[in-house]
Short mmCIF file of C-alpha atoms in Angstrom, two decimals:
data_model
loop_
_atom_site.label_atom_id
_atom_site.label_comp_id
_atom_site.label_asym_id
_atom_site.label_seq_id
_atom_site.Cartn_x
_atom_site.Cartn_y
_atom_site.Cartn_z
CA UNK G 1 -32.33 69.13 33.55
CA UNK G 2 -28.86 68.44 34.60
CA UNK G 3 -26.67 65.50 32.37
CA UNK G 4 -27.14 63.57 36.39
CA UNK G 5 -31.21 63.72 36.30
CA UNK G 6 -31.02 62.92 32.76
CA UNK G 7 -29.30 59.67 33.61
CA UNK G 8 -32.03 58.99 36.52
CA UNK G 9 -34.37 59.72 34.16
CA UNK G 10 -33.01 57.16 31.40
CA UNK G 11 -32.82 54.07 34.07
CA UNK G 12 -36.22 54.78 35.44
CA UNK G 13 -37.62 54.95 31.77
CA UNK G 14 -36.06 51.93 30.73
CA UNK G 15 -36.57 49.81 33.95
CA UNK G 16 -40.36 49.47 33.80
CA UNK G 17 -40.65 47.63 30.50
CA UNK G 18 -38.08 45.42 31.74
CA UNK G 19 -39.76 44.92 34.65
CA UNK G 20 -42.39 42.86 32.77
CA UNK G 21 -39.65 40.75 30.77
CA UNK G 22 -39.02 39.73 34.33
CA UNK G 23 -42.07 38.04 34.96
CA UNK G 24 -41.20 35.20 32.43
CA UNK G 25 -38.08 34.63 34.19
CA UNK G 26 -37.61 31.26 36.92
CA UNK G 27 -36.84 32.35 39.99
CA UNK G 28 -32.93 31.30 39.27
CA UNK G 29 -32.77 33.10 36.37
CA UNK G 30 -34.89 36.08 37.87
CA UNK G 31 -32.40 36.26 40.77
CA UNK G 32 -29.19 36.17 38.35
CA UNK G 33 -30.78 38.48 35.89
CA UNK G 34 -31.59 41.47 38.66
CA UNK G 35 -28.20 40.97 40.22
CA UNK G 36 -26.24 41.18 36.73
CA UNK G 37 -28.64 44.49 35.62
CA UNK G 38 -28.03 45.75 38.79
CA UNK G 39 -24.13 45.02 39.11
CA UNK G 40 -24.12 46.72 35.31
CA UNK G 41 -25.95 50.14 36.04
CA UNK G 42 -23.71 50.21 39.00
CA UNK G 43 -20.23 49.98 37.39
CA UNK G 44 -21.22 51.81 34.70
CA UNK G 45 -22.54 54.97 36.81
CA UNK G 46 -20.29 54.35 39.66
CA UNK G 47 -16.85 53.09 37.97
CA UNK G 48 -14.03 52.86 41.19
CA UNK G 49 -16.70 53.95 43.44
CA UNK G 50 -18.43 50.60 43.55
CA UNK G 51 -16.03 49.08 45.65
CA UNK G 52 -17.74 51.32 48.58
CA UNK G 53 -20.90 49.29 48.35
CA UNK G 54 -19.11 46.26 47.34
CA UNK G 55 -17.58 46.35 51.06
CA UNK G 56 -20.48 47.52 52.88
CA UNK G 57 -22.06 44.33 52.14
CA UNK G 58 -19.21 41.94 52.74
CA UNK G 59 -18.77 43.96 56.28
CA UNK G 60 -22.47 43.34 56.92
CA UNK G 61 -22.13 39.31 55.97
CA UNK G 62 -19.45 38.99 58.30
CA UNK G 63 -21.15 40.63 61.47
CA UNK G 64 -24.09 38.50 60.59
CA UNK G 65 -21.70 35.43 60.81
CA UNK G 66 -19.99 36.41 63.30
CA UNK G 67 -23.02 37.44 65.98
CA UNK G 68 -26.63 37.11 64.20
CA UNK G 69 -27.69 38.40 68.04
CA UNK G 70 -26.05 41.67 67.85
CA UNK G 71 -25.97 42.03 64.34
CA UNK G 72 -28.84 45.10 64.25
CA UNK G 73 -26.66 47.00 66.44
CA UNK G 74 -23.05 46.34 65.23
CA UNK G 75 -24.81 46.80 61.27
CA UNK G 76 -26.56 50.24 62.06
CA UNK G 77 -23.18 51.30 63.34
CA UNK G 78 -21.17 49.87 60.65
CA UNK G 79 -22.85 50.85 57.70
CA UNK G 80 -23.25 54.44 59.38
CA UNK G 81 -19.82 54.80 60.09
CA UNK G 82 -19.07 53.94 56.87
CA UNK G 83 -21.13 56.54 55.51
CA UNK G 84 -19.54 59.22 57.54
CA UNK G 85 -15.74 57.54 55.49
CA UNK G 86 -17.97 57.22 52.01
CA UNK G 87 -18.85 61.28 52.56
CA UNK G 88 -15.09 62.42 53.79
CA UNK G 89 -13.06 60.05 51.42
CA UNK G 90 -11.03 62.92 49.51
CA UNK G 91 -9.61 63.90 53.58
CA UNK G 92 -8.03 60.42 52.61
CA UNK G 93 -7.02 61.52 49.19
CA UNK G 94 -9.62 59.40 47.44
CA UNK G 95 -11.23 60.76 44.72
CA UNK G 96 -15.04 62.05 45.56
CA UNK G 97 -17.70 59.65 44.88
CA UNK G 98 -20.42 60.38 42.14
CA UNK G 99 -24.04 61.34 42.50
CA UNK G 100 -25.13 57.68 41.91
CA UNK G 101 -22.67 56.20 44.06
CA UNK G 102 -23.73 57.97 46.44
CA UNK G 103 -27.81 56.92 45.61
CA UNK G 104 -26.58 53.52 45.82
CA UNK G 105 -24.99 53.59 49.19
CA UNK G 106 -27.75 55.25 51.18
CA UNK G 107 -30.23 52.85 50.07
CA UNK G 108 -27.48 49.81 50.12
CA UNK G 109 -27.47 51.29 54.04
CA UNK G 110 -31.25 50.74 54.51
CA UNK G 111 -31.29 47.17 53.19
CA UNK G 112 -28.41 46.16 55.07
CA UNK G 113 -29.73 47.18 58.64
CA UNK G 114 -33.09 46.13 57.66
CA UNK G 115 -31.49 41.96 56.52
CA UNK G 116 -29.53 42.02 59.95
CA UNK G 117 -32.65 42.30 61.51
CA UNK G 118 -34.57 39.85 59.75
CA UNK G 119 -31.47 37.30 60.15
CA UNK G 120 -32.01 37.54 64.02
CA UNK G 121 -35.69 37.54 63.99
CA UNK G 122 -35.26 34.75 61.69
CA UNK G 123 -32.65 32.78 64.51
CA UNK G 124 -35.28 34.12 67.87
CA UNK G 125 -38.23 32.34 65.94
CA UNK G 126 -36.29 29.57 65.13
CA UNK G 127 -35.39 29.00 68.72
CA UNK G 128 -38.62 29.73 70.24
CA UNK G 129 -40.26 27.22 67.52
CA UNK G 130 -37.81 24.16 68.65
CA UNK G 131 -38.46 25.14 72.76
CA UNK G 132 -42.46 25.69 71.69
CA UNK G 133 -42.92 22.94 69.43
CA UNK G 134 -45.04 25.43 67.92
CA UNK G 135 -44.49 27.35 64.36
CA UNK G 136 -43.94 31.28 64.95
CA UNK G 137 -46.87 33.22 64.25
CA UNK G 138 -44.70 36.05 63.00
CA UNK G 139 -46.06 37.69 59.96
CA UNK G 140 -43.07 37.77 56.94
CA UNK G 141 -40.01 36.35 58.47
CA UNK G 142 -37.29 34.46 56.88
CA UNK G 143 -37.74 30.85 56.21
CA UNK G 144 -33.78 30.18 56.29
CA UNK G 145 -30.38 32.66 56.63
CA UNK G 146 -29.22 34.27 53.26
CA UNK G 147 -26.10 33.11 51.71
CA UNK G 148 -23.09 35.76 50.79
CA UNK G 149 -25.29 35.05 47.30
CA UNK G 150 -28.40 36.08 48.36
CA UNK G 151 -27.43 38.80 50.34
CA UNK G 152 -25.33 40.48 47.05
CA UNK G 153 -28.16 39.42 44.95
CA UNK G 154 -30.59 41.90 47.37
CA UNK G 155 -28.22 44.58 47.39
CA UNK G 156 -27.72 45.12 43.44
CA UNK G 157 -30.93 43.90 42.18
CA UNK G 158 -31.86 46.36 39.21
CA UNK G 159 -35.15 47.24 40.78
CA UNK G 160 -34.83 50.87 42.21
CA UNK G 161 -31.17 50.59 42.80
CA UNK G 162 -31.04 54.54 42.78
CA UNK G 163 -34.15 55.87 43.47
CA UNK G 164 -35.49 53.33 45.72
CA UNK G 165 -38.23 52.37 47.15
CA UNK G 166 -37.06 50.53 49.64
CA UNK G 167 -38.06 47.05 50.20
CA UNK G 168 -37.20 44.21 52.70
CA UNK G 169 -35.10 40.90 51.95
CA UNK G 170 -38.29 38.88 52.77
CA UNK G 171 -40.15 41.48 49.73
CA UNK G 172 -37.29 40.49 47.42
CA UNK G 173 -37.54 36.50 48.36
CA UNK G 174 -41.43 36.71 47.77
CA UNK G 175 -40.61 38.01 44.22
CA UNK G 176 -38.34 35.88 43.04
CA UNK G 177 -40.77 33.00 44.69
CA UNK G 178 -44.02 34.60 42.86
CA UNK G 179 -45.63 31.25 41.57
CA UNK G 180 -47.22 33.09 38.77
CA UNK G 181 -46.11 36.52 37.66
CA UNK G 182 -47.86 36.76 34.33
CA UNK G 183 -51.27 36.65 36.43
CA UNK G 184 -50.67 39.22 38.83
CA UNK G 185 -51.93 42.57 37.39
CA UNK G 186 -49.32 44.64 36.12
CA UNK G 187 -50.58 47.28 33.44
CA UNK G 188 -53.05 48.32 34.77
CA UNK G 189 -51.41 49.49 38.21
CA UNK G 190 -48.74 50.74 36.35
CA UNK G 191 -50.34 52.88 34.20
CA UNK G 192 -52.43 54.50 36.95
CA UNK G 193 -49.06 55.39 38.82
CA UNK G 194 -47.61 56.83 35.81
CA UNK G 195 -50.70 58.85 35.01
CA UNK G 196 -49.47 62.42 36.45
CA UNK G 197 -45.59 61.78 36.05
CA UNK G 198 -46.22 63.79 32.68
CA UNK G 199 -48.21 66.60 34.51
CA UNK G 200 -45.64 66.23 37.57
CA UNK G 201 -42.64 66.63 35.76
CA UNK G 202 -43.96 69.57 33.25
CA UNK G 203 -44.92 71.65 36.66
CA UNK G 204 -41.55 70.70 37.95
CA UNK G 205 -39.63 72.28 34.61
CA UNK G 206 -41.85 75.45 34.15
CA UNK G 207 -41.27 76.76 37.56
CA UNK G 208 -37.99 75.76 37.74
CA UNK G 209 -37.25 77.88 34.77
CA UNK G 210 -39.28 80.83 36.37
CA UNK G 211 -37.92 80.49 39.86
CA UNK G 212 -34.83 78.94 40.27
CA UNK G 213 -33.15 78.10 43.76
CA UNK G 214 -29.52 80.20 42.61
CA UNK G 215 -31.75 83.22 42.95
CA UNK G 216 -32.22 83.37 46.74
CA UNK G 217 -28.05 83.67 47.30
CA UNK G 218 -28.17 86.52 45.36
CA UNK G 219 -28.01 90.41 46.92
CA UNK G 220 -30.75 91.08 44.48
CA UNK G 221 -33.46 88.75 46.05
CA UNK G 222 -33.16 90.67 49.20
CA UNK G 223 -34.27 93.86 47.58
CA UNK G 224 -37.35 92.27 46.75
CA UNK G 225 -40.82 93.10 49.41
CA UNK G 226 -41.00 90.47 52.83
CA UNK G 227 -44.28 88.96 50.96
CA UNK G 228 -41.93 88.01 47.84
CA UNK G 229 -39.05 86.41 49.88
CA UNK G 230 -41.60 84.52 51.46
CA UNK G 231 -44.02 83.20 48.72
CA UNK G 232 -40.24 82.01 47.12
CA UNK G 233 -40.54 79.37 49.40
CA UNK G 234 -43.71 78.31 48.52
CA UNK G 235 -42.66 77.95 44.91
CA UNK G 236 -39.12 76.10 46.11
CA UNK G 237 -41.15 73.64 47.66
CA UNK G 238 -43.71 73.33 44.69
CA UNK G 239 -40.43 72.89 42.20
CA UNK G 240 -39.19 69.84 45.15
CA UNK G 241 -42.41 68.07 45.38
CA UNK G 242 -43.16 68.06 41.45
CA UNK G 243 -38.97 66.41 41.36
CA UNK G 244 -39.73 63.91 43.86
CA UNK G 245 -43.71 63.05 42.94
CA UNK G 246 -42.40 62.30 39.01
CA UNK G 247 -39.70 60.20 40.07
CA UNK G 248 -40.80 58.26 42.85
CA UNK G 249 -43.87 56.86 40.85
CA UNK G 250 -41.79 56.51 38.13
CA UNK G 251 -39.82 54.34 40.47
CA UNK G 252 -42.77 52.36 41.61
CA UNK G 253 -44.04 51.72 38.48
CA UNK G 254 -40.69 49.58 37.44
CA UNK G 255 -41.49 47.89 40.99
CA UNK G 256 -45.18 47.60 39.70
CA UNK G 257 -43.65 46.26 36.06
CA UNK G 258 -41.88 43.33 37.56
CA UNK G 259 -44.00 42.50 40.28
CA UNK G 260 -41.71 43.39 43.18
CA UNK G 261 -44.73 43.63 46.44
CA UNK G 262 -47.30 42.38 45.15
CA UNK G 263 -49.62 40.66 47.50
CA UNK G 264 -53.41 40.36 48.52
CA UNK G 265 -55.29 43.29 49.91
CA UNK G 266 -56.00 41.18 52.47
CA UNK G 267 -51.97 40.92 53.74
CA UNK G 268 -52.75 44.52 54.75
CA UNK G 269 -49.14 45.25 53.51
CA UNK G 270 -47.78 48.42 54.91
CA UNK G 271 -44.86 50.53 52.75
CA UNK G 272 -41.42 49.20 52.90
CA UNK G 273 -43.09 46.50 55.48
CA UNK G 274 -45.10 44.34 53.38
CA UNK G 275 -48.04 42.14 54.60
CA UNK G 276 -48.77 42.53 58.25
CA UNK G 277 -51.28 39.69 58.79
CA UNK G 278 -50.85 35.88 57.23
CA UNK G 279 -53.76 36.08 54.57
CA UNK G 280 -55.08 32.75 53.12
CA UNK G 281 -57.05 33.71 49.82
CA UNK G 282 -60.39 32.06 49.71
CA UNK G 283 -60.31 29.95 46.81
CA UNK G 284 -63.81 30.66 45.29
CA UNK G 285 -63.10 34.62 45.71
CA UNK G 286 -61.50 36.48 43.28
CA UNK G 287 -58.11 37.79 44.89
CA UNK G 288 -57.43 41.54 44.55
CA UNK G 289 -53.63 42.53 44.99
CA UNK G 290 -52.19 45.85 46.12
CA UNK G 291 -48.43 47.26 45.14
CA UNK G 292 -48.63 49.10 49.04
CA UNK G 293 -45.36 47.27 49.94
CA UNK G 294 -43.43 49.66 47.56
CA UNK G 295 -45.52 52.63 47.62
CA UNK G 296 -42.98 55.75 48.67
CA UNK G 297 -45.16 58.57 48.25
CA UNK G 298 -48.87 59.67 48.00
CA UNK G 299 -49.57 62.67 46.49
CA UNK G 300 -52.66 63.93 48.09
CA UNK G 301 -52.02 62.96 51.61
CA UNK G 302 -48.48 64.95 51.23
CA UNK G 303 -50.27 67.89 49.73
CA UNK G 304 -53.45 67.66 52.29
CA UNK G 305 -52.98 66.38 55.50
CA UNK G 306 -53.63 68.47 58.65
CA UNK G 307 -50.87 68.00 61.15
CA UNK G 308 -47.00 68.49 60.14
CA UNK G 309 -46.62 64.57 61.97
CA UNK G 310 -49.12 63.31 59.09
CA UNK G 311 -46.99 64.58 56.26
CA UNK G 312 -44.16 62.72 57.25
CA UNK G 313 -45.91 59.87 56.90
CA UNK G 314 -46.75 60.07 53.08
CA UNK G 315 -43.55 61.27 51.85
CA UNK G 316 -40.78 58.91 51.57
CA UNK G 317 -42.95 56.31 52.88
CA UNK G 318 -40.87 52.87 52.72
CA UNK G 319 -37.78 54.78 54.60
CA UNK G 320 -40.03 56.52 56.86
CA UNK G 321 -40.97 52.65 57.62
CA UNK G 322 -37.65 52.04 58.07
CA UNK G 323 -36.67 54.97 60.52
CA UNK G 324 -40.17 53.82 62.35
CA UNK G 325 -39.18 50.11 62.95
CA UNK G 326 -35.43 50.41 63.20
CA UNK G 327 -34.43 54.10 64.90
CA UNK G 328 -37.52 55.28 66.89
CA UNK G 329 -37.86 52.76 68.76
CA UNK G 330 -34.25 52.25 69.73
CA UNK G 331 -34.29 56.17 71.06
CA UNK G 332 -32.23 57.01 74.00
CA UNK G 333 -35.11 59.18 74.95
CA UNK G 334 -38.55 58.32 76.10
CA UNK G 335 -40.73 61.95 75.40
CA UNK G 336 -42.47 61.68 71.79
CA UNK G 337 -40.75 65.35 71.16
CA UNK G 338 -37.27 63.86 71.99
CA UNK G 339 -37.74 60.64 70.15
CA UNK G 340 -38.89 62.25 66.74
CA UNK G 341 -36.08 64.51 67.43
CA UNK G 342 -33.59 61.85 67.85
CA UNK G 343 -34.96 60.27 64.64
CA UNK G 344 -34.50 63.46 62.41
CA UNK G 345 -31.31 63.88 63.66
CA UNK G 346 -30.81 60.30 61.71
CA UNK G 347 -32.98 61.05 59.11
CA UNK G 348 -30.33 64.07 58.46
CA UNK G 349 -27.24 62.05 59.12
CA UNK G 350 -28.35 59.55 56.45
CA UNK G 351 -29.10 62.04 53.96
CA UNK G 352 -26.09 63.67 54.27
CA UNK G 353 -23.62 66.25 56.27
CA UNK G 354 -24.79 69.37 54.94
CA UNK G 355 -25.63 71.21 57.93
CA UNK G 356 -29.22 72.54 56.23
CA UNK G 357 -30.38 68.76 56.85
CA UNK G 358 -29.44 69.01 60.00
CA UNK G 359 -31.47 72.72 60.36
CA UNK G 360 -34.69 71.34 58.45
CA UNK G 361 -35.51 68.04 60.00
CA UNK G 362 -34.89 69.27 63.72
CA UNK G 363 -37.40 71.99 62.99
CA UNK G 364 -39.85 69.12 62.49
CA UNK G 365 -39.69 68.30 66.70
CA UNK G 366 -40.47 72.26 67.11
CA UNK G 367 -43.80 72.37 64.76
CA UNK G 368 -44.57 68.81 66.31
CA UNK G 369 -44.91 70.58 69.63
CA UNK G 370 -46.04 73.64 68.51
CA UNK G 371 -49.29 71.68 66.89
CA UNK G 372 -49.68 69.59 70.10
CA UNK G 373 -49.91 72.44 72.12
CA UNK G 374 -52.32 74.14 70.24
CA UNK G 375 -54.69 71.08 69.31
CA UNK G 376 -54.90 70.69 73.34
CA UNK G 377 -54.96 74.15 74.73
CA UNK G 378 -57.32 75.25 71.78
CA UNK G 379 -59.01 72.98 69.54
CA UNK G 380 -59.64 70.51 72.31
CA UNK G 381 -62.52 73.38 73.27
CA UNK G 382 -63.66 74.04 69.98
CA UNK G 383 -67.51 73.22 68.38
CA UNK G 384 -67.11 71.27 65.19
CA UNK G 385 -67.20 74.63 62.81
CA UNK G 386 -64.46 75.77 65.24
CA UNK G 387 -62.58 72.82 64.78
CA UNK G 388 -63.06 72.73 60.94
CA UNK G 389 -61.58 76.54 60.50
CA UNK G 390 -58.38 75.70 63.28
CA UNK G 391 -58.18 72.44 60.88
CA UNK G 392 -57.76 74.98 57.80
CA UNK G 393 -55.72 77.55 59.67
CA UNK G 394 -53.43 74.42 60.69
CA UNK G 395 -53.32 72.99 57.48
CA UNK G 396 -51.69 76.82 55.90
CA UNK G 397 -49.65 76.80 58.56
CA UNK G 398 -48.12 73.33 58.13
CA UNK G 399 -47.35 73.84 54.51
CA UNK G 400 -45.64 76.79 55.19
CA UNK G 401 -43.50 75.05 57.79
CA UNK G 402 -42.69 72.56 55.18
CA UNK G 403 -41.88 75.49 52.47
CA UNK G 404 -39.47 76.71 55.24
CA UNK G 405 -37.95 73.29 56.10
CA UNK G 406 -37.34 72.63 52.35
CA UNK G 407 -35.05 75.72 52.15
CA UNK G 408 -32.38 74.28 54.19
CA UNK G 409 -32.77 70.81 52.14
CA UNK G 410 -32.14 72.36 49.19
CA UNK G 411 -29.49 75.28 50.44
CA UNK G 412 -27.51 72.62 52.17
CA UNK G 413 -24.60 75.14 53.45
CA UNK G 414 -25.71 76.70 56.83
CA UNK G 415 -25.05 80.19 55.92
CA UNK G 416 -27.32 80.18 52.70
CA UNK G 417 -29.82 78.86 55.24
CA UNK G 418 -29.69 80.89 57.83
CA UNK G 419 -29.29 83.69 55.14
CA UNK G 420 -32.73 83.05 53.85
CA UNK G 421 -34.37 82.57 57.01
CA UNK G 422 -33.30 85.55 58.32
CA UNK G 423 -34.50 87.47 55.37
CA UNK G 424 -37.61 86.25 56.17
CA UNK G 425 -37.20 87.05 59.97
CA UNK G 426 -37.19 83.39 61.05
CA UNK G 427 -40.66 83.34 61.16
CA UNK G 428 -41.91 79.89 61.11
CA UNK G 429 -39.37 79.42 64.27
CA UNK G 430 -41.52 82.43 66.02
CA UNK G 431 -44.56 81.02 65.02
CA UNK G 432 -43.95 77.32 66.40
CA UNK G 433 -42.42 78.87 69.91
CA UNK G 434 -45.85 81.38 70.21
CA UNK G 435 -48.18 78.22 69.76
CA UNK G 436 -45.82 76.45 72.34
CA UNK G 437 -45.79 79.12 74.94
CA UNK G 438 -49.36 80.50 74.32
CA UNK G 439 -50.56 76.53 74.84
CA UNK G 440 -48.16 76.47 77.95
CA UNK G 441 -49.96 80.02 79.44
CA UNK G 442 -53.59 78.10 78.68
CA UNK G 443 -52.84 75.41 80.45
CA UNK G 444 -51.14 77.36 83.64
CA UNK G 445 -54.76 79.45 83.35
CA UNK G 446 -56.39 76.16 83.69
CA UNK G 447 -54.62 74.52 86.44
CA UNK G 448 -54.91 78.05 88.21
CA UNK G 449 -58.49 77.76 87.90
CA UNK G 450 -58.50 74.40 89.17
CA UNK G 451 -56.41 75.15 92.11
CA UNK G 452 -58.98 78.53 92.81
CA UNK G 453 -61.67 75.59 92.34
CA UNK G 454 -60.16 73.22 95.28
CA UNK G 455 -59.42 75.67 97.57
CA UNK G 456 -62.59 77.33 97.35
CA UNK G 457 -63.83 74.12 98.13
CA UNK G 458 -61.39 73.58 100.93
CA UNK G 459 -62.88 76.85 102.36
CA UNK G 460 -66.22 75.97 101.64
CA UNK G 461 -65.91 72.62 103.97
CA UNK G 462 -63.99 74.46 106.51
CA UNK G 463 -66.92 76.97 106.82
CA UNK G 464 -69.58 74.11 107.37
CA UNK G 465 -67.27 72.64 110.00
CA UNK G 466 -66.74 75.68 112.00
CA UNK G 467 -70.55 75.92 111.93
CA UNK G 468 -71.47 72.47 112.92
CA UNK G 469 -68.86 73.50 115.71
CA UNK G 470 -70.82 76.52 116.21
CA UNK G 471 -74.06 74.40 116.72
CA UNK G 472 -72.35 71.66 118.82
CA UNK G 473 -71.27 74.76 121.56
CA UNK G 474 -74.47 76.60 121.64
CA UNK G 475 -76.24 73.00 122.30
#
């Protein structure tokens, strides 16, 4: 492990039995207690670099001031912008940022879109509530407008300042607000998340050690057989899951710790959401709570769900709430293929510039299709033990799409991408555009039989009528 991950590793360890000192706290001293850990692990990791979140969040206060109406808009753009300065500050002869500052600012970007648009839902319900004389039936909105407090309290609070998950402003108000921490369950929870870290992160060392990612830029890896190049990519995806799966429920289980989205199974909370319907608790009932608000990835689903659209949804779950509610819908395009493509090309630019983001996540759009086009042209026709081997044959195929996406992730420079890729003859690329064009040619065979169909028919009624003629003359 690198002296970086080591670092990750020490914050995440130490956060969750901190977490439950936290529960003892008032919300005051909760509040002022998150915002000074925070503020802390931030100087100390960051040093200078700071200052970049430090003014991402007073520029976000003041467009909130200024216009609460446009503020979704003019935030997305300003934090984003200031991403693109944040990731090309030595062309300005500042000094490069560090790893963490870097952590910091990508989720500092999330929260700050996500607060400008629960300020103006906030001011819309507030205005429709005075012209109703009705309350809003809105599910988790604000209750009043942050203060420049509140809103720097949100962005440093200790809780997964680095490694996430993400969570709304209304998630961190319901926290500090919790009327009774020290009953909600918290061991419990977090010892079931934290069950597999050990298993997680002893896969992710041993192959590591055995198949590192340096290899594949070396001359020597392409003297290796086709079938080796490609299973590498398999095991480079392994290596990235086991990374990811360790930390991110380590993460959750500081969330879990301290208490941060805990509500009622009932609130039908959603990841990075939080509670989707207004639950009221029946008071003879025991209540059972759920940590779903800050769940950011599951495991199983990643590792076993069908369609390459599915396993998007349980990896990186609270941002892939985020690019749902915020960026998808706010497309330029209408077509699904051009909206999910128009989100990955976000997904990318908020990750990073390295152009291998940028050749991953718009191969998603092109397997998204590809799948379509088969599931309609061919398992659409299929018995159910037809439909149970295409499921199989689909699920292979979309982990091997994901093996091939990861290689850009991880390559990051375009050549070392395309380098691989081609060594492998592009073939996940060739794959997707087969299943596209073979569902295309099944479809033209259908509406060709169709068309034979109706004009068949045509000729068929044009037949009777010439004979009815026929019948009329010789009578």
């Amino acid at each position: 492990m690198s002296p970086d991950e080591l670092v990750y590793l020490g914050i995440l360890a130490a956060s969750i039995p901190i977490g439950f000192l936290f529960r003892y706290l008032s919300p005051p001293v909760k509040q002022g207690a998150a915002l000074l850990l925070g503020l802390s692990i931030t100087i100390a990791t960051c040093q200078v670099h700071a200052l970049h979140s430090l003014v991402t969040v007073l520029g976000t206060w003041i467009i909130i001031k200024s216009s609460w109406r446009s503020a979704p808009a003019l935030s997305l753009a300003w934090t984003f912008l200031y991403l693109l300065f944040f990731r090309l500050v030595t062309w300005f002869g500042l000094p490069p940022p560090t790893p963490f500052a870097n952590a910091i600012q990508l989720l500092l970007t999330l929260k700050m879109v996500s607060l400008a648009n629960e300020v103006q839902s906030f001011h819309l319900e507030k205005k429709q509530e005075v012209s109703s004389f009705s309350k809003s039936p809105v599910v988790g909105g604000l209750s009043q407008e942050p203060s420049l407090y509140d809103m720097i309290a949100y962005s440093y609070c200790y809780v997964g300042i680095m490694t996430g998950p993400f969570f709304r402003f209304q998630t961190y108000v319901d926290w500090l607000r919790q009327p009774s921490s020290l009953d909600l369950p918290g061991w419990v929870p977090c010892m079931l998340r934290l069950r597999l870290v050990p298993v997680y992160g002893a896969l992710f060392l041993t192959a590591n050690v055995y198949f590192p990612l340096a290899y594949v830029r070396t001359e020597e890896f392409l003297e290796h057989h086709f079938f080796f190049r490609l299973f590498y990519m398999t095991v480079v995806f392994f290596v990235f899951r086991m990374r990811f799966y360790a930390a991110w429920c380590g993460a959750e289980a500081g969330c879990i710790s301290a208490g941060l989205g805990c509500y009622p199974e009932g609130a039908l909370s959603k990841p990075g959401g939080g509670p989707t319907v207004n639950y009221s608790p029946d008071p003879e009932c025991p209540v059972v709570y759920d940590f779903k608000t800050i769940q950011n990835i599951d495991p199983y689903n990643t590792d076993f769900c069908v369609k390459v659209r599915h396993g998007m949804r349980y990896w990186n779950m609270t941002v892939q709430w985020w690019l749902h509610h915020y960026i998808y819908p706010n497309s330029p395009f209408k077509a699904y293929a051009l909206k999910a493509g128009w989100t990955m090309f976000i997904s990318a630019y908020w990750h990073g510039l390295h152009a291998g983001y940028y050749l991953s996540f718009l191969t998603i759009p092109l397997c998204i299709a590809a799948e379509s086009a088969m599931e309609a042209s061919v398992r659409a026709k299929l018995g159910p033990r037809g439909q149970s081997a295409f499921d199989w044959v689909h699920w292979f195929l979309k982990m091997r799409a994901y093996d091939y996406m990861c290689m850009g992730f991880v390559l990051l420079k375009a050549s070392d991408t395309v380098h691989y890729w081609t060594s492998i003859y592009f073939i996940i690329h060739i794959i997707a555009l087969a299943c596209i064009l073979f569902g295309r040619l099944m479809k033209g065979g259908k509406r060709e039989r169709k068309k034979s169909e109706k004009e068949e028919n045509i000729e068929g009624e044009m037949k009777e009528v010439k004979q009815e003629d026929m019948r009329e003359k010789t009578e």
